[in-house]
Coordinates of C-alpha atoms and ligand atoms in Angstrom, one line a residue:
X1 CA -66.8 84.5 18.4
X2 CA -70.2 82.3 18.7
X3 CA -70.3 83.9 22.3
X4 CA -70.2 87.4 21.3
X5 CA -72.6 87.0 18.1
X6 CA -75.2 85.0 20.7
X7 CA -74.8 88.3 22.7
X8 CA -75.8 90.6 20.1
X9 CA -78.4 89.0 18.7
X10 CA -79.9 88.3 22.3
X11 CA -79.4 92.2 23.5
X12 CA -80.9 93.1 19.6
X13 CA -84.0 90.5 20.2
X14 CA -84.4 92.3 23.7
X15 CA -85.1 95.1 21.1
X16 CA -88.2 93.4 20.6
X17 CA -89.3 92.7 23.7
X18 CA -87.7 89.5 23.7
X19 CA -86.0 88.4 27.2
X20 CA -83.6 85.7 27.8
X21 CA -84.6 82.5 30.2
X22 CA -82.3 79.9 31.4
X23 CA -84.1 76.8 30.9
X24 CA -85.4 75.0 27.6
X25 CA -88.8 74.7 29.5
X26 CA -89.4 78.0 29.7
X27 CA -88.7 79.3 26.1
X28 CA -91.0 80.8 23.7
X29 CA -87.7 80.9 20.8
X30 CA -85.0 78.1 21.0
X31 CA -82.1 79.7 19.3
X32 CA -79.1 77.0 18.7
X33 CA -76.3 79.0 17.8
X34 CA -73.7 76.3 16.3
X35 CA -69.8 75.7 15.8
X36 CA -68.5 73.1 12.7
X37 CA -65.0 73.6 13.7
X38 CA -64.9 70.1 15.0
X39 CA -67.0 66.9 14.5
X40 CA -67.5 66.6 18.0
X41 CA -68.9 70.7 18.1
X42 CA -71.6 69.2 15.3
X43 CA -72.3 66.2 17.2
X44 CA -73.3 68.2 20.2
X45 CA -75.3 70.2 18.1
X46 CA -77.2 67.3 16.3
X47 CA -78.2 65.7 20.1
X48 CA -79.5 69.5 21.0
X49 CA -81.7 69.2 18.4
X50 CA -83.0 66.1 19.0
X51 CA -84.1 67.2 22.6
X52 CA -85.4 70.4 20.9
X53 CA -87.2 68.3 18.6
X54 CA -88.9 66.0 21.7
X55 CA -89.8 69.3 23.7
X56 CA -91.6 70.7 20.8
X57 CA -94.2 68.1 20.1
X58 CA -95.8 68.9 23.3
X59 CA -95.1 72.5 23.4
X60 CA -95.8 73.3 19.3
X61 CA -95.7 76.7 19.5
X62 CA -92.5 76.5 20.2
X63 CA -90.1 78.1 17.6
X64 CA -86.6 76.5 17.2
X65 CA -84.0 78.5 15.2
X66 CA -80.7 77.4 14.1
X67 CA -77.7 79.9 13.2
X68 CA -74.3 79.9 12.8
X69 CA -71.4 77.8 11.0
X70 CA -73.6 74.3 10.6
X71 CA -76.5 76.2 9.6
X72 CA -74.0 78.0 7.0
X73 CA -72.6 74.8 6.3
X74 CA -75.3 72.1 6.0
X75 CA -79.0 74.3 6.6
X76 CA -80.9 72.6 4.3
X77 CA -79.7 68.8 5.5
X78 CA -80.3 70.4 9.0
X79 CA -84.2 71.4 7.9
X80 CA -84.4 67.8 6.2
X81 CA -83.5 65.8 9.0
X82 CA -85.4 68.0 12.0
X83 CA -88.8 68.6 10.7
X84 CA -89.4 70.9 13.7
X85 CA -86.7 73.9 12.4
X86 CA -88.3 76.5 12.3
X87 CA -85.8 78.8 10.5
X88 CA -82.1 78.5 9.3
X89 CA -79.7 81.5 9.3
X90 CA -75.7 81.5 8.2
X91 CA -72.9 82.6 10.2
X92 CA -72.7 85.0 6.5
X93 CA -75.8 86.3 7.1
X94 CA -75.9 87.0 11.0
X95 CA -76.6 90.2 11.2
X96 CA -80.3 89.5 9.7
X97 CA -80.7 87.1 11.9
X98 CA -82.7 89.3 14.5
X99 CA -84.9 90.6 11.9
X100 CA -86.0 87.5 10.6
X101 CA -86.3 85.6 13.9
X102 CA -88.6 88.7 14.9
X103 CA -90.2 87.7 11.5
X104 CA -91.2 84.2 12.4
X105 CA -92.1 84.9 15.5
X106 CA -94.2 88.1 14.7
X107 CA -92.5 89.8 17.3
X108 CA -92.4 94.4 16.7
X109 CA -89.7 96.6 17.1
X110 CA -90.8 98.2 20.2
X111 CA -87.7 100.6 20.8
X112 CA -89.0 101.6 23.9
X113 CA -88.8 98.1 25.1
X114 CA -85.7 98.6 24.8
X115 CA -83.3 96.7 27.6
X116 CA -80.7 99.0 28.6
X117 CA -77.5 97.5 28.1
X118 CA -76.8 96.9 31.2
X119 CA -74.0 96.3 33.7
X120 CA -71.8 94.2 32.2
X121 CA -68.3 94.7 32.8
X122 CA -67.0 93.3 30.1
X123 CA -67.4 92.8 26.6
X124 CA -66.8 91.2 23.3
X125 CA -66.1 93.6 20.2
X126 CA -66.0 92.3 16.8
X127 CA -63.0 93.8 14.5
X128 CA -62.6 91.5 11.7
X129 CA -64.5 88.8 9.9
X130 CA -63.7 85.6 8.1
X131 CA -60.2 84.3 7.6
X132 CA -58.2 84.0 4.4
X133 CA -55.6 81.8 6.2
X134 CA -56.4 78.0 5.2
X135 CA -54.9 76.2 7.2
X136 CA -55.2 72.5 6.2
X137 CA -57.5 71.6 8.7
X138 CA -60.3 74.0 8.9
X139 CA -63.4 74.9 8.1
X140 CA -63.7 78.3 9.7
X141 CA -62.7 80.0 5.3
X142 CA -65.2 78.1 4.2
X143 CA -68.4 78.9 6.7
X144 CA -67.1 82.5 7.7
X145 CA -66.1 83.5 3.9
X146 CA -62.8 86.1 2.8
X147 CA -61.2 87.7 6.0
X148 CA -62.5 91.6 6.6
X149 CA -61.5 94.1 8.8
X150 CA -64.5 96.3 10.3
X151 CA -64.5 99.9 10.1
X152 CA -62.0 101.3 13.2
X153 CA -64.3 104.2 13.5
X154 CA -67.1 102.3 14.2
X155 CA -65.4 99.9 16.0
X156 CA -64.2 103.2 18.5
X157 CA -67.5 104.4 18.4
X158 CA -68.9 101.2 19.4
X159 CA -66.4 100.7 22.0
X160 CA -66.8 104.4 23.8
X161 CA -70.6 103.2 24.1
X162 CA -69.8 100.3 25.7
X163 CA -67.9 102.4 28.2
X164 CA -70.7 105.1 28.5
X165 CA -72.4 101.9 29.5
X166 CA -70.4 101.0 32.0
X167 CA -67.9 98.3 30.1
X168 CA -64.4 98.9 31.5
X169 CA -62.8 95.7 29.8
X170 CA -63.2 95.1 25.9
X171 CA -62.2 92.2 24.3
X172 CA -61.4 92.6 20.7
X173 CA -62.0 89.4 18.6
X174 CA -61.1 88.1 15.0
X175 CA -59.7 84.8 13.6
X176 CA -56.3 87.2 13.3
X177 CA -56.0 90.4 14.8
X178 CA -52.4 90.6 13.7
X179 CA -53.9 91.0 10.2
X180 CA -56.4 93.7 11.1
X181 CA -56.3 96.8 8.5
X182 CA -58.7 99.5 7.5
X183 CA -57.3 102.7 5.8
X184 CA -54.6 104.0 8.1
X185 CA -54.9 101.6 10.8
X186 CA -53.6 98.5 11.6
X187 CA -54.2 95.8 14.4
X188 CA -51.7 98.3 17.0
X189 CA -53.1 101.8 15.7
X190 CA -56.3 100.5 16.6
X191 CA -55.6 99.3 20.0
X192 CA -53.8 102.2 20.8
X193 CA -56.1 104.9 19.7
X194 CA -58.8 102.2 21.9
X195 CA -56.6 102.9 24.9
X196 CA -57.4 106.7 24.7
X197 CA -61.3 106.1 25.9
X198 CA -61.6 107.4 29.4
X199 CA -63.2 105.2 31.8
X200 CA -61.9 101.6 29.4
X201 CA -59.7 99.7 32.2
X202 CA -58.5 96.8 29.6
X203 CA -58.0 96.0 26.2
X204 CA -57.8 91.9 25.8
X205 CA -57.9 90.6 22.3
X206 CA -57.6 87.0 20.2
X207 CA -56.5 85.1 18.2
X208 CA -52.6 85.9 16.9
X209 CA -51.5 84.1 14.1
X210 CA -48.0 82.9 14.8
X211 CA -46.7 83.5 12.0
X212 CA -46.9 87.7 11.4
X213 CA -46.9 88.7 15.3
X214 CA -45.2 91.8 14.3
X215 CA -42.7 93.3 17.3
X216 CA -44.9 96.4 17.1
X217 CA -47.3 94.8 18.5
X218 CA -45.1 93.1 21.1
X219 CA -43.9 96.3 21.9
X220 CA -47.2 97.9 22.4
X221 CA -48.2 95.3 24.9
X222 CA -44.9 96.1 26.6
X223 CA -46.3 99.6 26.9
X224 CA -49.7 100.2 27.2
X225 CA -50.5 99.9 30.7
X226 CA -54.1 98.7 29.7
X227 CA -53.5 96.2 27.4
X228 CA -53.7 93.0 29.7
X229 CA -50.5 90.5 29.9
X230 CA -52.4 87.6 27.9
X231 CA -51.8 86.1 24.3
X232 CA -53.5 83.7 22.7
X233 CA -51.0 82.4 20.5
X234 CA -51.7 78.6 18.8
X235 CA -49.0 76.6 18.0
X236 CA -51.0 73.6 16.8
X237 CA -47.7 71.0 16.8
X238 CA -44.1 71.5 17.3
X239 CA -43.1 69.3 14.5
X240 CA -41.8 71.6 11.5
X241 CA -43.0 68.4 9.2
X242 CA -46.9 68.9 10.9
X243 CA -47.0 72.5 10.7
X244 CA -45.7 72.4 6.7
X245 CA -48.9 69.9 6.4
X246 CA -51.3 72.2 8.4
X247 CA -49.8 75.1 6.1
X248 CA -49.2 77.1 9.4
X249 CA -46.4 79.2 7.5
X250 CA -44.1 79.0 10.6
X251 CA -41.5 76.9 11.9
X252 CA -41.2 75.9 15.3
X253 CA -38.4 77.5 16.4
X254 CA -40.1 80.7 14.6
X255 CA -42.4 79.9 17.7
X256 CA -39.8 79.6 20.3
X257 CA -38.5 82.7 19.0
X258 CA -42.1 84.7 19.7
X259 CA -42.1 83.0 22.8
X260 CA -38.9 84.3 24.4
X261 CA -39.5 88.2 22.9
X262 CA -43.0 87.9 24.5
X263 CA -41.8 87.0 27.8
X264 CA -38.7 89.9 27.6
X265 CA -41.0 92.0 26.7
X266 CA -44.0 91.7 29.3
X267 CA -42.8 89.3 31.9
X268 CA -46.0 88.4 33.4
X269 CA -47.6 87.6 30.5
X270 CA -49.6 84.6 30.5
X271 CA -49.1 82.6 26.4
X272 CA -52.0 80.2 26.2
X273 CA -52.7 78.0 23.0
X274 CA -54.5 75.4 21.0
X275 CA -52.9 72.1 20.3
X276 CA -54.5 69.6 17.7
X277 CA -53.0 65.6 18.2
X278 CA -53.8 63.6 15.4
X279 CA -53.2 65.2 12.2
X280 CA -52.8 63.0 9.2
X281 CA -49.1 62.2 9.1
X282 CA -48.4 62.5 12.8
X283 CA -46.2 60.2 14.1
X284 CA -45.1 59.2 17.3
X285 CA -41.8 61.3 17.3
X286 CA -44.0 64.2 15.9
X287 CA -46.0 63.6 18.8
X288 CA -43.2 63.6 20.8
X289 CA -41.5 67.1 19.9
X290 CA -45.0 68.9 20.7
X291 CA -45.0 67.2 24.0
X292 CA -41.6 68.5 25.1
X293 CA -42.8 71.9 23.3
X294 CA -45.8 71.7 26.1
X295 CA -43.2 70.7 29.3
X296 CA -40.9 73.1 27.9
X297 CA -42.7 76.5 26.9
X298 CA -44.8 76.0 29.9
X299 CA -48.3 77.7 28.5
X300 CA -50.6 79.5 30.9
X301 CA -53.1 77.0 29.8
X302 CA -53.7 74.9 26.8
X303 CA -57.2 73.9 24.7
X304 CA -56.2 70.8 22.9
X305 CA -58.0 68.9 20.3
X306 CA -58.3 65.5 18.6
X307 CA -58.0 65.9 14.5
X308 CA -60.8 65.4 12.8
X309 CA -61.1 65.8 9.0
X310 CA -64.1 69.0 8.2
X311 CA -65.1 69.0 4.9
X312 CA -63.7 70.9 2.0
X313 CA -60.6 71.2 4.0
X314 CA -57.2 70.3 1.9
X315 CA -56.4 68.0 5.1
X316 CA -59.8 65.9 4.5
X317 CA -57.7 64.6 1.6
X318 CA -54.7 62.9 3.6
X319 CA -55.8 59.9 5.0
X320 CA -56.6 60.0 8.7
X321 CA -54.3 57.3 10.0
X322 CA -53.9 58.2 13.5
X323 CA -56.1 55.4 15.2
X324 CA -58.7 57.1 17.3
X325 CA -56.8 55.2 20.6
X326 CA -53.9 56.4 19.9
X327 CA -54.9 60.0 19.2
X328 CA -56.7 59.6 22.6
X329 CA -53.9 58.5 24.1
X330 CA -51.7 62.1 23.0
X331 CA -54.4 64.0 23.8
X332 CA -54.9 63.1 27.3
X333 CA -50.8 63.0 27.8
X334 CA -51.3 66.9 26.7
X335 CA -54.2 67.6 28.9
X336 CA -52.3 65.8 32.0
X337 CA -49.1 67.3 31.3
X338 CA -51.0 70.9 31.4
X339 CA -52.6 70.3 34.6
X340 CA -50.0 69.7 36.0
X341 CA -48.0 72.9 35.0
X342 CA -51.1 74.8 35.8
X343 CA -51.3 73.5 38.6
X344 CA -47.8 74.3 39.2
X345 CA -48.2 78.3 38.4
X346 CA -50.9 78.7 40.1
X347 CA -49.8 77.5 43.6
X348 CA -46.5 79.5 42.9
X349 CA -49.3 82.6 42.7
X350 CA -50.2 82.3 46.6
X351 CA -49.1 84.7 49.0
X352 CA -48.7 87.1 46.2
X353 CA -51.0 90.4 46.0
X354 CA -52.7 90.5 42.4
X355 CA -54.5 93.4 40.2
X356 CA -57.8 92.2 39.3
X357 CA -60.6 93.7 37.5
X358 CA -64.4 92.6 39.2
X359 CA -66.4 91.6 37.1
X360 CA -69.5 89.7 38.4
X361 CA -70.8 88.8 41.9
X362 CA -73.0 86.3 43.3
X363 CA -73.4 85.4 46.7
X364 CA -71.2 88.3 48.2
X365 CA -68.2 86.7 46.6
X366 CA -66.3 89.0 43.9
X367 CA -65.5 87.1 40.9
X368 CA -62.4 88.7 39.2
X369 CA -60.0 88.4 36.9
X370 CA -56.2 89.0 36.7
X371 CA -54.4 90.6 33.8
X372 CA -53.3 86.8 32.7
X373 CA -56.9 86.1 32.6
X374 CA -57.2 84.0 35.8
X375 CA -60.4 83.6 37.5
X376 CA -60.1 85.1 41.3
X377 CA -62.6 84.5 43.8
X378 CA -62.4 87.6 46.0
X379 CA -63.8 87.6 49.2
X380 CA -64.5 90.8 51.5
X381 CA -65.7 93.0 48.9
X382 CA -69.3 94.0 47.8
X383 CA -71.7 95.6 45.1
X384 CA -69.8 98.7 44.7
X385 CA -66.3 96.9 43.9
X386 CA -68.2 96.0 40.3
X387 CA -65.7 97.0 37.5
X388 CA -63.0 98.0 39.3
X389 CA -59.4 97.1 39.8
X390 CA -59.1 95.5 43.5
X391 CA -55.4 94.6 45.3
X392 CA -56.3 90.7 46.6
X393 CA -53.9 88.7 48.3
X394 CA -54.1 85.4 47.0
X395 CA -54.9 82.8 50.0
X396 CA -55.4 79.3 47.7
X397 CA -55.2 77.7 44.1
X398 CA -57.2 75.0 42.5
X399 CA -56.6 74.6 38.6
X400 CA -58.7 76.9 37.2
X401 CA -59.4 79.2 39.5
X402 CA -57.7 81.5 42.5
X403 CA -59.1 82.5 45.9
X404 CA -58.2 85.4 47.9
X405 CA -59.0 88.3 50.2
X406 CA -59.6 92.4 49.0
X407 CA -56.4 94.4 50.7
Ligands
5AD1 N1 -59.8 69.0 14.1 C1 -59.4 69.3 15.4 N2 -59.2 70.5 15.8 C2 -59.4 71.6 15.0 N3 -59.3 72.9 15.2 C3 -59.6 73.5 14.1 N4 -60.0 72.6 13.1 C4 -59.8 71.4 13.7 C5 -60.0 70.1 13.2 N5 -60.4 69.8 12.0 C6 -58.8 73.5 16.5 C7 -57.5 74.3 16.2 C8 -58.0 75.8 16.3 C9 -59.1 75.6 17.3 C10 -60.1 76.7 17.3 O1 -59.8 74.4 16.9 O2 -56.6 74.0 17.3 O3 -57.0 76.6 16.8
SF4_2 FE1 -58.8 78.4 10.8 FE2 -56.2 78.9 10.3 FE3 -58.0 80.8 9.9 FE4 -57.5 80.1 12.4 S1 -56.1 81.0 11.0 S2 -59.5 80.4 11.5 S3 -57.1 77.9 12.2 S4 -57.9 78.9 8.8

């Protein structure tokens, strides 16, 4: 989500003559755009702006901006504490933020400045807001506000634009799609009607909500060819007693269950998912059952996070009485356990022949992705093999990433 709204704001700032640079050195505007759904994500964010801070009392005219969830969350602490902030804008109130940074920094709409939108291949869309779920431990209702779905016309407007543009992947994004709903459409109306844009390729989306995955929406991903065989799907623990805490309003085997109609029903897909170790509560058989979940469901890949308690959360009430060792110790038994069942699936991968769509290239080398969502390396191909769907054999694995050859 961050990703995307940095991307809009950057191509709406190009609006104003505005360019992007790659190194702090070189900047005119900082913009920090920030996360609070961990401590750690805050942390990061606090040492940034101590370093933005240094670089700005010998470069004053620097202006440093701060957006997103922290600045939604704590903007006027933020302003306290770093003198040098320039300007503070909410995740609520994003879509001003273009205006007001041009504001500050007295920059003019100068349309025909504008920076054609240019070749990327794919894209994020926005197609719902906010999130009414509360699950114990997050922040993301309180920062992001009530959950909204965006208009669908606009959001098929938006997308055929995209493709005019020369976007042939879209990835929809909301806290959970599965809820999506304006007038007639729901989350599957709207993906199908997004699949009738000549020229789209693929149709990715996240993040599904465990617990109302409807079988529509399994089905459709069984049958629309250009919905891509990837889910996002977070199980957060597979202790029953955990996810009753976390107020996750499914049971494990509820989860098993999804698991096994996902794979019947597209059986390549890739099911990737978020783990937190730690919660309040979590003992070491807890701990236990969403470890065998890990070595038994076998996730395409995993993100996996030590608890920590965000404010205003019902979870920041429960004492946090997993020693910080000890949750250390679970979450690198996760991370090692995924590695090695990544790398596991993706040496079983070589010698096969895989779709992929390109997406970038640097150096001559293709870099692609399958419809799991797998980075390739493709060698063999050039320029004009941008946004389209290439047959690679695949020659060698490491973790994260595939190599191959264009056939
Ligand atoms: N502590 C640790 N991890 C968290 N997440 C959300 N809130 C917390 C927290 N307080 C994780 C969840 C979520 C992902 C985006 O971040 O796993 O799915
Ligand atoms: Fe947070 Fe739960 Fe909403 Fe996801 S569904 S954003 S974890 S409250």
């Amino acid at each position: 989500m961050n990703m995307c709204e940095s991307d809009k704001l950057g191509l709406a700032l190009s609006t104003y003559g505005a360019s992007k640079v790659n190194i702090l050195q070189e900047a005119n505007i900082v913009i920090l755009n920030t996360c609070s759904v961990r401590a750690q994500s805050e942390q990061k964010a606090f040492s940034f702006l101590g370093r933005a801070e240094e670089f700005k009392q010998d470069n004053p005219n620097t202006k440093i901006v701060v957006i997103g969830c922290m600045a939604e969350r704590i903007g006027s602490k933020i302003k306290r504490r770093f003198k040098s902030v320039d300007l503070i804008v909410g995740s609520k109130d994003i879509d001003n933020a273009a205006l007001k940074i041009a504001d500050l920094c007295n920059l003019y709409d100068s349309s025909f400045n504008k920076i054609e939108d240019s070749q990327n291949i794919v894209r994020y869309v926005t197609i719902m807001r906010g999130c009414d779920n509360y699950c114990s431990y997050c922040v993301v209702p309180f920062v992001r506000g009530r959950e909204t779905s965006l208009n669908a016309l606009d959001i098929l407007k938006e997308s055929s634009l995209l493709v005019k543009n020369g976007v042939k992947e879209i990835m929809l994004l909301g806290q959970n799609v599965n809820s999506y709903r304006y007038k007639d459409f729901n989350f599957t109306s709207l993906v199908k009607n997004l699949a009738t844009i000549n020229g789209l390729e693929r149709i990715r989306f996240m993040t599904n909500h465990p617990k109302d995955l409807s079988d529509e929406l399994i089905e459709m991903m069984a049958t629309e060819s250009k919905v891509c065989s990837h889910i996002h799907l977070p199980m957060q623990s597979a202790s029953n007693k955990i996810l009753k805490a976390m107020n996750r309003k499914y049971s494990y085997e509820h989860y098993i269950d999804l698991v096994k109609k996902l794979r019947i029903a597209v059986p390549d897909i890739s099911i990737t998912t978020d783990i937190i170790v730690g919660f309040p509560g979590e003992t070491k058989e807890d701990f236990e059952e969403t470890f065998k979940a890990v070595k038994e469901i076998r996730f395409g890949g995993l993100y996996v996070f030590r608890y920590s308690p965000r404010p205003n959360t019902k979870a920041a009430n429960m004492p946090d009485n997993v020693p910080l060792e000890e949750k250390k110790r679970r979450h690198r038994l996760i991370l090692e356990e995924s590695n090695k069942i990544s790398i596991e699936i993706v040496a079983s991968m070589v010698g096969s022949v895989q779709q992929v769509l390109a997406e970038k290239i640097e150096n001559g080398v293709i870099e692609a992705r399958t419809r799991g969502g797998r980075k390739v390396f493709v060698k063999g191909s050039s320029e004009k093999d941008l946004g389209r769907h290439l047959n690679v054999s695949i020659k060698e694995a490491k973790i994260n990433s595939l190599f191959g050859n264009i056939i």
